[in-house]
DNA sequence: GCTATCTCTTTACAAAAACTCAAGTATAGC
DNA sequence: GCTATACTTGAGTTTTTGTAAAGAGATAGC
């Protein structure tokens, strides 16, 4: 299938329907010269004049009308489905870590669905990278330690991971916060089997190694947090995950140490999906939720 | 009318019908990478994947098939008229000087029409530039003094203007050719009212001015040549115009001076018409005729 | 299970196409 | 003749597109 220069053909349909290069230039947001050049290109491609000067303006030659009669409906058809394809962005696939889903996204997601009832959200919460292998998501939110580099087009920092040692008020002896050196004697609640967060946190504070092996270990932040609320020990939690508990007093800072930034959650948008309305709406909503916090 | 990137759409129809980027690359004579990039571009334009990997190959997504179902027929329609427009090159408009037409082109034109009976030649012979003002011709052959520059794409030298002083054999006294210094006493035949050629010629030879005012003046080369054949004087003719007469002996060199190049005939092809089959055939024929001389 | 192979993707760079501004040409109407 | 309108063209710049080569994912055959 041999096709003429298609951009030239597009310009041609505009110039031919207006019978004016300058009008076409206006419509297509390019200079008059651009139209003139493309029309010349097309005429040379065919070896025939498509337009003819008529006084001040132009008229179509017979070849020109023949071409227009086919090219215009053809391109209009394309424009119609194109518009459909661009508009039909009602599905949205999202991948996040389980903890982020439970403690942050799910509680807020109802507000998004209220705003955009027509968008069908498919959420996959996964703790490991394995379960997402081979699959592709419009939006993915993941956690990374180092805040590497500036925000890129398809990767933006959503919120910092600010770790704070917390416990139930009842866990504090006579309401006194725990001295950092006393932490060794407390029951630590691990939100990861490896105790990575506690280890990282204590290293950043230059504490002597904490008794990780004696801690209670959970697979998810949520369970560790619930256990802390129950007054069974000290958890190290992302402040963004325990906003409500802090506000309501069911959790309080266990020590005088303020929250430490150890990493961040990043939003990754699939470049293919980036121009979709649904994706843009969701990402905008995400960041507005962060701002409202 | 908002259209997607049309080249990408073209590549898409090929990739989608073959369900293979590499096949499409072969068909379109570009690299695989080019296809891949254009397909990515198109997917990002729509915000949706058009293809999906399926094992070793690819399959269309639902969006992809929708797009293909419209884009393919649309582009095929365009391809069909395009082919029609390119093929329909049966008309050919030519503009030449009257003398060139009478003495060179017309006698040979029959051979062209025998070769390409389907091509409809419209010849306009004009002596002045005024009659061609505002009109456009596929091919124009004109005369110019200085051979300025090399052959350009749309302007090629057809043949040199080689001026030779000739007369009928009977005009020579006792068969002796005329000495250049004796030309003053001969009857000169001017092929232009101004006598420009004789003047130019005598200047190039450093002759004392010739008695232009006593000469017989004609408007066209042809008449001057016919008059020379009739034995009424000495004409200065383009050798290409009097080939037959020289061969048959009805005209002979009047002096010992060989033909002098004073200019040339150039073929100008309208850039718009240059790609037309008819124009290409005609120009090729023109140059082959020159070579045969 | 390992390797060879097929196919799409990506990166860095090169080539080509398209665009713009501004000056140029042509026509129409006062 | 002068001015306003429109298309054209030249020169330079920007943008797009293409290429080559290395890479990554997946299958098929040994």
XYZ file of C-alpha atoms (C1' of nucleotides) in Angstrom, chain A residues 11 30-31 33-34 37-38 41 55-56, chain C residues 17-22 26-29:
20
model
C -3.031 19.978 5.599
C 1.205 26.537 11.855
C 2.541 29.309 9.661
C 4.639 28.963 4.811
C 4.241 25.529 6.354
C 5.377 24.021 1.472
C 3.301 20.950 2.243
C 5.238 18.775 -1.663
C -7.508 35.987 -8.512
C -6.705 36.617 -4.911
C 11.795 16.670 7.445
C 9.135 20.320 8.941
C 8.685 24.822 10.799
C 9.401 29.865 11.218
C 10.528 34.507 10.047
C 10.939 37.728 6.816
C 1.199 38.722 -7.669
C -3.556 40.263 -7.750
C -7.496 43.145 -6.690
C -9.728 47.170 -5.538
